[in-house]
PDB file of C-alpha atoms and ligand atoms in Angstrom:
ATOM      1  CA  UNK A 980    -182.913 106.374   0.442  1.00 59.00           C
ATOM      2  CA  UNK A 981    -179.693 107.985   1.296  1.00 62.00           C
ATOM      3  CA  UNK A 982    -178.516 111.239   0.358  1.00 72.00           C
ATOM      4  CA  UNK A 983    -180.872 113.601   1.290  1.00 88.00           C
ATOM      5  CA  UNK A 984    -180.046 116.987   2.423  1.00 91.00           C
ATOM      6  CA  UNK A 985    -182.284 118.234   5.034  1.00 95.00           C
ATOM      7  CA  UNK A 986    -182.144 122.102   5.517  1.00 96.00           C
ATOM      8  CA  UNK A 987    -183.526 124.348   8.055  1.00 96.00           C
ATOM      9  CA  UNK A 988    -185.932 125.584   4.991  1.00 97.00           C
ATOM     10  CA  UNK A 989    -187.236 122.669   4.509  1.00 98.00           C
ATOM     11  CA  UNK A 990    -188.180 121.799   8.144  1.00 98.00           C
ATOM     12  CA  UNK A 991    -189.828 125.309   7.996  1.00 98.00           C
ATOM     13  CA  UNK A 992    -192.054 123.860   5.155  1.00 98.00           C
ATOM     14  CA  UNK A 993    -192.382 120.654   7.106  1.00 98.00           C
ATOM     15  CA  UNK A 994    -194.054 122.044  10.287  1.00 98.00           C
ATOM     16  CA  UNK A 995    -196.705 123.134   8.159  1.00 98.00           C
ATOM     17  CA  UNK A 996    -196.841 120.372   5.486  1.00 98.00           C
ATOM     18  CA  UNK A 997    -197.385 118.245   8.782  1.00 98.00           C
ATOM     19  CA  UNK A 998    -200.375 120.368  10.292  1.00 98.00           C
ATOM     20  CA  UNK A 999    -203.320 118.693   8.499  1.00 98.00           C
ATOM     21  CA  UNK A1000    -202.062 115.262  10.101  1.00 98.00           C
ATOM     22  CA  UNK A1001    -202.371 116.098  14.101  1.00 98.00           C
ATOM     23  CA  UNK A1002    -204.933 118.060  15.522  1.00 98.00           C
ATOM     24  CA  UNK A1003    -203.858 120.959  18.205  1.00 98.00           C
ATOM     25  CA  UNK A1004    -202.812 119.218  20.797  1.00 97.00           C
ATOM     26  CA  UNK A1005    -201.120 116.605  19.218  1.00 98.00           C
ATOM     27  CA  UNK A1006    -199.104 119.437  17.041  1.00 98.00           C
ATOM     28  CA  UNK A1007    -197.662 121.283  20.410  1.00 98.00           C
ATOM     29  CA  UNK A1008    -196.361 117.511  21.524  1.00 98.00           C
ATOM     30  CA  UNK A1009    -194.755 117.848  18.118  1.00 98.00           C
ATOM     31  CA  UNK A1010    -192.688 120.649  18.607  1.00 98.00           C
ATOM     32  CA  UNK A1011    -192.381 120.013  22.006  1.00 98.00           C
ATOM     33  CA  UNK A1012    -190.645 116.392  20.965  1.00 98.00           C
ATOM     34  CA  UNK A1013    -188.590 118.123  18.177  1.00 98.00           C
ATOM     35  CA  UNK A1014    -187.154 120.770  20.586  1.00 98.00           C
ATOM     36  CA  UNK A1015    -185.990 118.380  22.951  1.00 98.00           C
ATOM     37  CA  UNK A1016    -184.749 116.231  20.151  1.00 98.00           C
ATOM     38  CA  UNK A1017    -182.541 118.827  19.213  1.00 98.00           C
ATOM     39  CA  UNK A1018    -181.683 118.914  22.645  1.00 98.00           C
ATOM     40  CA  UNK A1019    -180.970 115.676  22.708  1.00 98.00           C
ATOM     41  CA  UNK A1020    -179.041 115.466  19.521  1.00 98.00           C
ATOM     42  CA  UNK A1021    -176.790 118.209  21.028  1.00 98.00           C
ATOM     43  CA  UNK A1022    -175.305 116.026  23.512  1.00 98.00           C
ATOM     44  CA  UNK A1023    -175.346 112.660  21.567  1.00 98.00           C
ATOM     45  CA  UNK A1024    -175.268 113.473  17.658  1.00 98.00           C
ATOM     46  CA  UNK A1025    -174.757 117.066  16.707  1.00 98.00           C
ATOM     47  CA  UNK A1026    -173.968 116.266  13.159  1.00 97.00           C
ATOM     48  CA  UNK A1027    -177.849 114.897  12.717  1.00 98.00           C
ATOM     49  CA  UNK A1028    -180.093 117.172  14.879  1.00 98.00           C
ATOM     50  CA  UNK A1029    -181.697 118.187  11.594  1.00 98.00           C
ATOM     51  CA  UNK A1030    -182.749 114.877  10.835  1.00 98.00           C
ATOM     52  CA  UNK A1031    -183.413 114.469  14.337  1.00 98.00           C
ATOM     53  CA  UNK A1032    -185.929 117.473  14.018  1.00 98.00           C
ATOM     54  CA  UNK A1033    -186.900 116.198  11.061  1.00 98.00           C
ATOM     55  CA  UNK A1034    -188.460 112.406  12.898  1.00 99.00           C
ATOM     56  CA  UNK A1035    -189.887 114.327  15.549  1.00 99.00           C
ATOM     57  CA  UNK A1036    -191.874 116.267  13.301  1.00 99.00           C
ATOM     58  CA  UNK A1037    -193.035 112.876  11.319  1.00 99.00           C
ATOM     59  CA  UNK A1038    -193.458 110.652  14.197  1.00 98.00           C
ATOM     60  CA  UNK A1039    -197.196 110.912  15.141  1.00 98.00           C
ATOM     61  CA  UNK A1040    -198.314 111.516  11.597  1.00 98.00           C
ATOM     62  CA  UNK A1041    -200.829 108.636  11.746  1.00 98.00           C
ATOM     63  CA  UNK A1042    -201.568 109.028  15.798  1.00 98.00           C
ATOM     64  CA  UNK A1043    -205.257 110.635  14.635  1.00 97.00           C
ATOM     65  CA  UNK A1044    -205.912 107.667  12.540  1.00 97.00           C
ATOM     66  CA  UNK A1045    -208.620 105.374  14.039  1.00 97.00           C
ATOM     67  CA  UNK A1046    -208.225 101.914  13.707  1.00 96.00           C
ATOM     68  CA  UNK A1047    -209.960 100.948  10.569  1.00 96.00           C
ATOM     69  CA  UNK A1048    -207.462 103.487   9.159  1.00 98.00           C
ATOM     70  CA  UNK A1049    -204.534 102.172  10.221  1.00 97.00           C
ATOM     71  CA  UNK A1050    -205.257  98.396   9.050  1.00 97.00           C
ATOM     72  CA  UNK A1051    -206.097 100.377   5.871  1.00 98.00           C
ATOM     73  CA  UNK A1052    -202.178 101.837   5.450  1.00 98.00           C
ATOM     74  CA  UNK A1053    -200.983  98.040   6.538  1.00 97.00           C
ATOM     75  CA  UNK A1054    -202.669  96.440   3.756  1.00 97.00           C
ATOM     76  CA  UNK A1055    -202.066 100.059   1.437  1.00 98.00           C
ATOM     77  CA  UNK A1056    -198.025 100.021   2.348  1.00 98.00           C
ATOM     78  CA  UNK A1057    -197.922  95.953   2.590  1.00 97.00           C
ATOM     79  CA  UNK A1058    -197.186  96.035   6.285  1.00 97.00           C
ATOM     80  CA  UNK A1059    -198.035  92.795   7.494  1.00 95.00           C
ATOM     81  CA  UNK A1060    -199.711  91.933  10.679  1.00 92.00           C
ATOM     82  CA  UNK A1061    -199.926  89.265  13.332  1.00 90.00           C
ATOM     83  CA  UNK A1062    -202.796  88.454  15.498  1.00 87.00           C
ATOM     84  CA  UNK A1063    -201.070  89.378  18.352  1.00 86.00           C
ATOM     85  CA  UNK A1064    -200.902  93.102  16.869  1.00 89.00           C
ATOM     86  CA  UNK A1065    -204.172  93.536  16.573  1.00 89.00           C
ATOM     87  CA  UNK A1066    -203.796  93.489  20.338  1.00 88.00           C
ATOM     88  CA  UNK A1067    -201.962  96.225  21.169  1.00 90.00           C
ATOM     89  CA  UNK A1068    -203.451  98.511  18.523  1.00 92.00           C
ATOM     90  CA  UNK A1069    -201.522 102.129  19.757  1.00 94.00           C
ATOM     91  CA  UNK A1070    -198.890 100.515  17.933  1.00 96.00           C
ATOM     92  CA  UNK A1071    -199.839 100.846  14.767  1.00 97.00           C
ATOM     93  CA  UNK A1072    -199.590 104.110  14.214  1.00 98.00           C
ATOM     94  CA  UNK A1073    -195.750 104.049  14.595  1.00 98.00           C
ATOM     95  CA  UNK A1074    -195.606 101.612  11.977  1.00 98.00           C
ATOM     96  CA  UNK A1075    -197.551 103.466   9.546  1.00 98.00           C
ATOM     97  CA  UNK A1076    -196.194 107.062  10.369  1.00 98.00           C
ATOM     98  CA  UNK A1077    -192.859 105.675   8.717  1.00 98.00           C
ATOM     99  CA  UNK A1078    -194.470 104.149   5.888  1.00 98.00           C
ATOM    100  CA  UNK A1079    -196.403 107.043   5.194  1.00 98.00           C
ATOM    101  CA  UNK A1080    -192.675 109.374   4.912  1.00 98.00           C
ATOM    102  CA  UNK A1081    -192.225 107.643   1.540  1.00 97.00           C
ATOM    103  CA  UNK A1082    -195.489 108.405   0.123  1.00 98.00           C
ATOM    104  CA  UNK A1083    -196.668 111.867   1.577  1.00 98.00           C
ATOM    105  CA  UNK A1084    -192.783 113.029   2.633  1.00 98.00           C
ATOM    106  CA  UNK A1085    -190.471 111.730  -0.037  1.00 98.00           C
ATOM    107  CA  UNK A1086    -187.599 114.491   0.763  1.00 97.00           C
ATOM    108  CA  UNK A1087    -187.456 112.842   4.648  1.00 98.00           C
ATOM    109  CA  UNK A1088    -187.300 109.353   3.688  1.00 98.00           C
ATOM    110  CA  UNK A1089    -184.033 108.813   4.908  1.00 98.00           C
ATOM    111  CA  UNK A1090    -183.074 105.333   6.318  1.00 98.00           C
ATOM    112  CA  UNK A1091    -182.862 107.518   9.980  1.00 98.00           C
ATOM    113  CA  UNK A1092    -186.311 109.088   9.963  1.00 98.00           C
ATOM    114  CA  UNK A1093    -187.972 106.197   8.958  1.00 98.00           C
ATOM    115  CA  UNK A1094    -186.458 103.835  11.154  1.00 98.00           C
ATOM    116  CA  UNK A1095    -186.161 106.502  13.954  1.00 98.00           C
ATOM    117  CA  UNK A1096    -190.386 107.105  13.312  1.00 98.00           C
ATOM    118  CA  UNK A1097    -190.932 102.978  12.960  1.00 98.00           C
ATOM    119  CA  UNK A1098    -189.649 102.320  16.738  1.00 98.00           C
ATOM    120  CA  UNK A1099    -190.640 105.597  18.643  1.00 98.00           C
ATOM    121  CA  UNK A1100    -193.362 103.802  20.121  1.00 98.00           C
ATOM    122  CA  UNK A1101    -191.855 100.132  21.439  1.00 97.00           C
ATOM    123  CA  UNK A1102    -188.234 100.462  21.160  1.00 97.00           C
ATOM    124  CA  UNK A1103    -186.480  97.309  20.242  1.00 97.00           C
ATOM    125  CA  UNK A1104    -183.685  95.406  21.079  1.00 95.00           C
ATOM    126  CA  UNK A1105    -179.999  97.187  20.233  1.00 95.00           C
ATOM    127  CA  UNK A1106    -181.212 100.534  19.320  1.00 97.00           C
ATOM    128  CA  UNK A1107    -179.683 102.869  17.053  1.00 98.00           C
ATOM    129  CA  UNK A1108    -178.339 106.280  19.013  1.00 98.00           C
ATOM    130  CA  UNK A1109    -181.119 108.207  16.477  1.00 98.00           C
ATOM    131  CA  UNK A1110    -183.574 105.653  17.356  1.00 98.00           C
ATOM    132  CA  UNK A1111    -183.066 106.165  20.830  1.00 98.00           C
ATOM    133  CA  UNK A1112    -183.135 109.473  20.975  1.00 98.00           C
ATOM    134  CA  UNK A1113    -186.037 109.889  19.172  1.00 99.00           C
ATOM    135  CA  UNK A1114    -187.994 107.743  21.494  1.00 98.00           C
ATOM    136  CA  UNK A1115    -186.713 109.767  24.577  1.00 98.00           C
ATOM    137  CA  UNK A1116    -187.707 112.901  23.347  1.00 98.00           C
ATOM    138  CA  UNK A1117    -190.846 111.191  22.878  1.00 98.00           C
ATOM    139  CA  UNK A1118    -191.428 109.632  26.455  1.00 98.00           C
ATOM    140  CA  UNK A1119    -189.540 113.279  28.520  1.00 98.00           C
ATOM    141  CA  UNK A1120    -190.412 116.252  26.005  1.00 98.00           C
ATOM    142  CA  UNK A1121    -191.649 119.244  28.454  1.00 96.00           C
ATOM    143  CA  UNK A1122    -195.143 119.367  27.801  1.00 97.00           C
ATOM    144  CA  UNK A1123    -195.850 115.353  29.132  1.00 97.00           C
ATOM    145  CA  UNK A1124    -196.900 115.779  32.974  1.00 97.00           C
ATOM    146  CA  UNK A1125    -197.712 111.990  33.542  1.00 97.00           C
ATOM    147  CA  UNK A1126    -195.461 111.079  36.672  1.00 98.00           C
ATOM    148  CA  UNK A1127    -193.703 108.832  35.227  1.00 98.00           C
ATOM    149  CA  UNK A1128    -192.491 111.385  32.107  1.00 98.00           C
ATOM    150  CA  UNK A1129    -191.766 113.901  34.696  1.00 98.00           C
ATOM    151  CA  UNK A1130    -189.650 111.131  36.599  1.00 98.00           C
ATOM    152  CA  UNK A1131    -187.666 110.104  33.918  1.00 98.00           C
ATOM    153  CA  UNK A1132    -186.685 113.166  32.423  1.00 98.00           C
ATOM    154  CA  UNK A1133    -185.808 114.416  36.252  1.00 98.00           C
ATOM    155  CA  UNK A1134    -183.160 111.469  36.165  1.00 98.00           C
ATOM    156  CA  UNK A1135    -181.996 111.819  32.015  1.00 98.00           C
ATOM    157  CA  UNK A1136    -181.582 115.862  33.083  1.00 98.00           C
ATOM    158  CA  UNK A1137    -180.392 115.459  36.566  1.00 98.00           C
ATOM    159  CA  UNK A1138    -177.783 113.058  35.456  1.00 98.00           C
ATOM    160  CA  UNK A1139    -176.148 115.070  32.252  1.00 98.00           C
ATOM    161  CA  UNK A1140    -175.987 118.398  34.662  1.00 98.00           C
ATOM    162  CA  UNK A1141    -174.203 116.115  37.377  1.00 98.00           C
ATOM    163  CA  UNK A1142    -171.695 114.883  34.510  1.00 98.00           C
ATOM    164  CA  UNK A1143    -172.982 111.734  34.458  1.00 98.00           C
ATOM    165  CA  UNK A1144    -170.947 109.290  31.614  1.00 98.00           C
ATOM    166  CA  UNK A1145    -173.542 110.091  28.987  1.00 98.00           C
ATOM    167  CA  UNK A1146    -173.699 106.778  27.004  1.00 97.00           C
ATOM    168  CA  UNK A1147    -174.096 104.861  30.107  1.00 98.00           C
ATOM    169  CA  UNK A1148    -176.660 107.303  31.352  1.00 98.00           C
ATOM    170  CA  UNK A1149    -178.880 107.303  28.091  1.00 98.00           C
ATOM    171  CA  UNK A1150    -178.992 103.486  28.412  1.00 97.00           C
ATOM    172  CA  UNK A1151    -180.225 103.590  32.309  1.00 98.00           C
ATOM    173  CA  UNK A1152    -182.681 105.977  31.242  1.00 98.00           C
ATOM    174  CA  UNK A1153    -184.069 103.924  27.992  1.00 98.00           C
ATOM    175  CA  UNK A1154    -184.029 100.770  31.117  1.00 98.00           C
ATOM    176  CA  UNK A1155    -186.171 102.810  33.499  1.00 98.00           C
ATOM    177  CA  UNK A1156    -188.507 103.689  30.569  1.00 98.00           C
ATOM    178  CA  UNK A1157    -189.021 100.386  29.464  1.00 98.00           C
ATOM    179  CA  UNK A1158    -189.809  99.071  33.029  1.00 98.00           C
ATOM    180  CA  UNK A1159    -192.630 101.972  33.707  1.00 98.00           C
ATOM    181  CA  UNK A1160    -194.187 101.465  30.221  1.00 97.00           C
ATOM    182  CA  UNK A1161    -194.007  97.102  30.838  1.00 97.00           C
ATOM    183  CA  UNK A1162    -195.436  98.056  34.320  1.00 98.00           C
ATOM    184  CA  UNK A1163    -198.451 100.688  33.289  1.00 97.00           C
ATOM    185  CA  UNK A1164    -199.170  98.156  30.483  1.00 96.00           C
ATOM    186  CA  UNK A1165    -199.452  95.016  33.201  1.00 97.00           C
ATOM    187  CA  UNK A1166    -201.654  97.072  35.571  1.00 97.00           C
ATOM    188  CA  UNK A1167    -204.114  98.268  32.413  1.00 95.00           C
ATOM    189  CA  UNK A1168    -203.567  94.318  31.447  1.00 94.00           C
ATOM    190  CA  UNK A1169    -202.711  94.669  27.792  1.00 93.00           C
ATOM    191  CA  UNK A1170    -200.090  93.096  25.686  1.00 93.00           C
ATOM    192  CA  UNK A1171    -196.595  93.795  26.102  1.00 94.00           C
ATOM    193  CA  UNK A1172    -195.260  94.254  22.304  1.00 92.00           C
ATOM    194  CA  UNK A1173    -192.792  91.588  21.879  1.00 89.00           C
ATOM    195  CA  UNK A1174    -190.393  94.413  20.442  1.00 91.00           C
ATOM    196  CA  UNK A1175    -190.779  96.326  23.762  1.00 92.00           C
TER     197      UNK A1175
HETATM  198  O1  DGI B 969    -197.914 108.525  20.371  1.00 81.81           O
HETATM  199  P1  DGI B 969    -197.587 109.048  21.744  1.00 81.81           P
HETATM  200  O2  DGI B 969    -198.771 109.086  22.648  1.00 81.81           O
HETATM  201  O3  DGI B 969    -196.878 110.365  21.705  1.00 81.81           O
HETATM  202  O4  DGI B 969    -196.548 108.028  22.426  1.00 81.81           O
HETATM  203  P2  DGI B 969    -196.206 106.535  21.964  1.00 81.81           P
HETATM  204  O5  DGI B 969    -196.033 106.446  20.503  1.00 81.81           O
HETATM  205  O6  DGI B 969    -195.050 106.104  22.824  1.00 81.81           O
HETATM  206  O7  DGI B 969    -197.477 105.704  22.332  1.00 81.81           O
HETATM  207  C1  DGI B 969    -197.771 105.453  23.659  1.00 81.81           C
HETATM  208  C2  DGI B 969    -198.890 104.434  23.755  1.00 81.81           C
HETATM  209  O8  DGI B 969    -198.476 103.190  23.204  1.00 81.81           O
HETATM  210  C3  DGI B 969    -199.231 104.187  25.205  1.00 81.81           C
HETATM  211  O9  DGI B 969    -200.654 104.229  25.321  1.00 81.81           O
HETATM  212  C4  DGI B 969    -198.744 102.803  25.491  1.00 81.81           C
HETATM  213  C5  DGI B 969    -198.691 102.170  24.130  1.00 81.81           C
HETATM  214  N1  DGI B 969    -197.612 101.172  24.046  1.00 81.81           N
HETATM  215  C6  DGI B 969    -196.278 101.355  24.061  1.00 81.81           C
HETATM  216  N2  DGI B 969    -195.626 100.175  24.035  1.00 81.81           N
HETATM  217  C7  DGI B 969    -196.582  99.229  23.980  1.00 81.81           C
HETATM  218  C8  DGI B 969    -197.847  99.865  23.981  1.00 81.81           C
HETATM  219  N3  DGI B 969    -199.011  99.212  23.945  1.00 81.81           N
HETATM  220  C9  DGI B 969    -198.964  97.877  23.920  1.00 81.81           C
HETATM  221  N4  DGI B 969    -200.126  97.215  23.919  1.00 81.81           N
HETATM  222  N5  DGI B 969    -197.800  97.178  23.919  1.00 81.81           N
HETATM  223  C10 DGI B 969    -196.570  97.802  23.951  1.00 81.81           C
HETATM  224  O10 DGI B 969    -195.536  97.141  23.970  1.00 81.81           O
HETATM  225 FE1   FE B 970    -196.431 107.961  19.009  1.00 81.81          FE
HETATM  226 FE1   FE B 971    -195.550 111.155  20.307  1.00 81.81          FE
END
């Protein structure tokens, strides 16, 4: 998987090659999570903001998918599935976005985008720093105006332009995130992900 060389050219191409996959409004919260990827990888990984870029672009490839779709990739990609799942089906799509690299984005396969794409959605325990990142820029890019987005990234920004220590900040900020997503999923009653 390794040893692929992603340019700025090529993330040129991929913004387009990406556009049939997300309808309008899905495509700004595309850019809008690469940007603050980048931003992101500025602080925490500058030597892989263009495979940073590179996830963001790929990460809700399979979000417009309904869900006859997405049990179609599982079974199409050999992704197997529990009965619990089934339950919390806007998972899926996370799942299949990074299957789908391989087959419709061979030059971003890398062992980062893929995993960084697979866990955007419920995190998991001991995250990778590209993992992370990719599922903050996610959760506090600048276009998201739930309260809760605009809450967290008040406390990720507010912290790094008060010098916060950045590694410990990044982890109290994944925290809070996890708690409002386990507590908006309790109040709509649905199935916390055992990953999450
Ligand atoms: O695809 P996006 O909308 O950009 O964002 P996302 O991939 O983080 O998906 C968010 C949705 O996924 C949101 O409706 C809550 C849901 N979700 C996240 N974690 C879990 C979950 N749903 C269930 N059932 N269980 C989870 O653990
Ligand atoms: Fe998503
Ligand atoms: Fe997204």
């Amino acid at each position: 998987m390794e040893n692929k060389i992603i340019t700025e050219e090529s993330l040129v191409a991929l913004r387009e090659g990406i556009k049939p996959y997300l309808d309008e409004k899905r495509y700004r919260h595309t850019l809008a999570v690469e940007r603050e990827a980048a931003r992101l990888g500025e602080i925490y990984l500058p030597e892989k903001i263009t495979s940073l870029r590179a996830a963001a672009l790929l990460h809700d490839i399979t979000k417009k998918c309904d869900f006859e779709k997405q049990l179609q990739y599982c079974r199409e990609f050999g992704i197997i599935i529990s009965e619990y799942d089934i339950q919390s089906p806007k998972t899926f799509h996370a799942r299949t976005a990074a299957a789908l690299i391989s087959a419709d984005f061979p030059c971003f396969a890398t062992e980062d985008i893929v995993s960084g794409v697979r866990w955007h959605t419920t995190g998991h325990d001991k995250m990778t720093t590209f993992e992370a990142i990719v599922y903050l820029a996610d959760y506090i890019e600048d276009t998201r105006t739930f309260p809760d987005c605009i809450t967290l990234r008040r406390f990720f920004w507010d912290g790094i332009v008060a010098g916060r220590d950045k590694d410990k900040l990044i982890y109290e900020t994944m925290i809070m995130s996890f708690d409002m997503t386990m507590k908006n999923l309790i109040e709509e009653k649905a199935p916390i992900d055992t990953d999450t």
